[in-house]
Short mmCIF file of C-alpha atoms in Angstrom, two decimals:
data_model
loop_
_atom_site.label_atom_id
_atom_site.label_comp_id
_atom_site.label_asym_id
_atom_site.label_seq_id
_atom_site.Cartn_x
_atom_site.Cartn_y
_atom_site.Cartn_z
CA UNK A 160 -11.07 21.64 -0.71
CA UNK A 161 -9.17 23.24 2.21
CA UNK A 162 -10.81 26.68 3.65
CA UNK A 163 -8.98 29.40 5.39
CA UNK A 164 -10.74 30.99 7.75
CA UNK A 165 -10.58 35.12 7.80
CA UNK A 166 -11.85 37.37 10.76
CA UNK A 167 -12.61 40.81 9.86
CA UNK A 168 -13.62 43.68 11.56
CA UNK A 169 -17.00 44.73 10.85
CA UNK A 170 -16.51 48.41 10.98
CA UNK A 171 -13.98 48.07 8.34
CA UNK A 172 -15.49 48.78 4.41
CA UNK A 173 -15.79 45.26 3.12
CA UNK A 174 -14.82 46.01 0.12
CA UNK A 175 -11.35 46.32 1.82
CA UNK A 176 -11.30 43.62 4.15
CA UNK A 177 -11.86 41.45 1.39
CA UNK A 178 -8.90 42.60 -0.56
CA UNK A 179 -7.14 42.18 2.30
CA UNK A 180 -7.82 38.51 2.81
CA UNK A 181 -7.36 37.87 -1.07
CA UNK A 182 -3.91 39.30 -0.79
CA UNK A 183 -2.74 37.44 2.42
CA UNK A 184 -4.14 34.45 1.08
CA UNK A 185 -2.25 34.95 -2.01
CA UNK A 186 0.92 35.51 -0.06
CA UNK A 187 0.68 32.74 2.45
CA UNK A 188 -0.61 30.61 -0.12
CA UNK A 189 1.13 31.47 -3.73
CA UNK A 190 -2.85 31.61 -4.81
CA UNK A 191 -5.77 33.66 -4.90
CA UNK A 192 -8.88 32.22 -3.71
CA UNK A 193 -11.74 32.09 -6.26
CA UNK A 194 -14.45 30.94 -3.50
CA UNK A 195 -15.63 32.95 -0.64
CA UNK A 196 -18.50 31.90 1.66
CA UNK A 197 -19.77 34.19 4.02
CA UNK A 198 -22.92 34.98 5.98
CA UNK A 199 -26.26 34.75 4.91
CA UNK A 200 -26.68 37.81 6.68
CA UNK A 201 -24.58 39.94 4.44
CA UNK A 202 -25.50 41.66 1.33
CA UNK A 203 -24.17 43.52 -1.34
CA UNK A 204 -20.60 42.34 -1.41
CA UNK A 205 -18.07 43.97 -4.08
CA UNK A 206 -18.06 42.28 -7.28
CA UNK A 207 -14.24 41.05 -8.08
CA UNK A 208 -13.63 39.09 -11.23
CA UNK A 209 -12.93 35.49 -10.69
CA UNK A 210 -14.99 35.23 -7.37
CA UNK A 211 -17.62 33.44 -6.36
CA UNK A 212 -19.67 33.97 -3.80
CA UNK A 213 -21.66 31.43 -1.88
CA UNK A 214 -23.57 32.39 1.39
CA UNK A 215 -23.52 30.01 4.47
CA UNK A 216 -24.33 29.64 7.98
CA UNK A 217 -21.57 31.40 9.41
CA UNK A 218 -21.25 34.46 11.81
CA UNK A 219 -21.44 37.62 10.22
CA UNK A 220 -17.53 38.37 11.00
CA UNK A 221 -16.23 35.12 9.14
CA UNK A 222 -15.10 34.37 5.95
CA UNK A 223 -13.73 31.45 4.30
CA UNK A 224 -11.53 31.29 1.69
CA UNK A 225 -10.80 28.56 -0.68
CA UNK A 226 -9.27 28.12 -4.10
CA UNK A 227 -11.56 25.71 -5.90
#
């Protein structure tokens, strides 16, 4: 599985960052990721159909994407 890795800014809404990363994965890529691991530090992350979410040991401003 090959990760992308997505910086966001932290005083953004996650909720929007998020969708932003889906959709310039999606263009870059021609797919939407369906995994997303992020910190362990962050909670209540927006529920999107057809994503998982799977915490890791990551700083809190990361994300990776991957399309399992």
């Amino acid at each position: 599985m090959t990760y992308r890795l997505w910086q966001y800014d932290i005083k953004a809404p996650m909720p929007e960052s998020i969708r932003y990363a889906l959709e310039h994965h999606e263009k870059k890529y021609g797919k939407v990721p369906n995994l997303i691991e992020h910190s362990n530090k962050l909670q209540d992350l927006p529920k999107i159909d057809g994503i998982r979410y799977a915490p890791v040991n990551i700083p809190a401003n990361l994300l990776l994407l991957a399309v399992e």
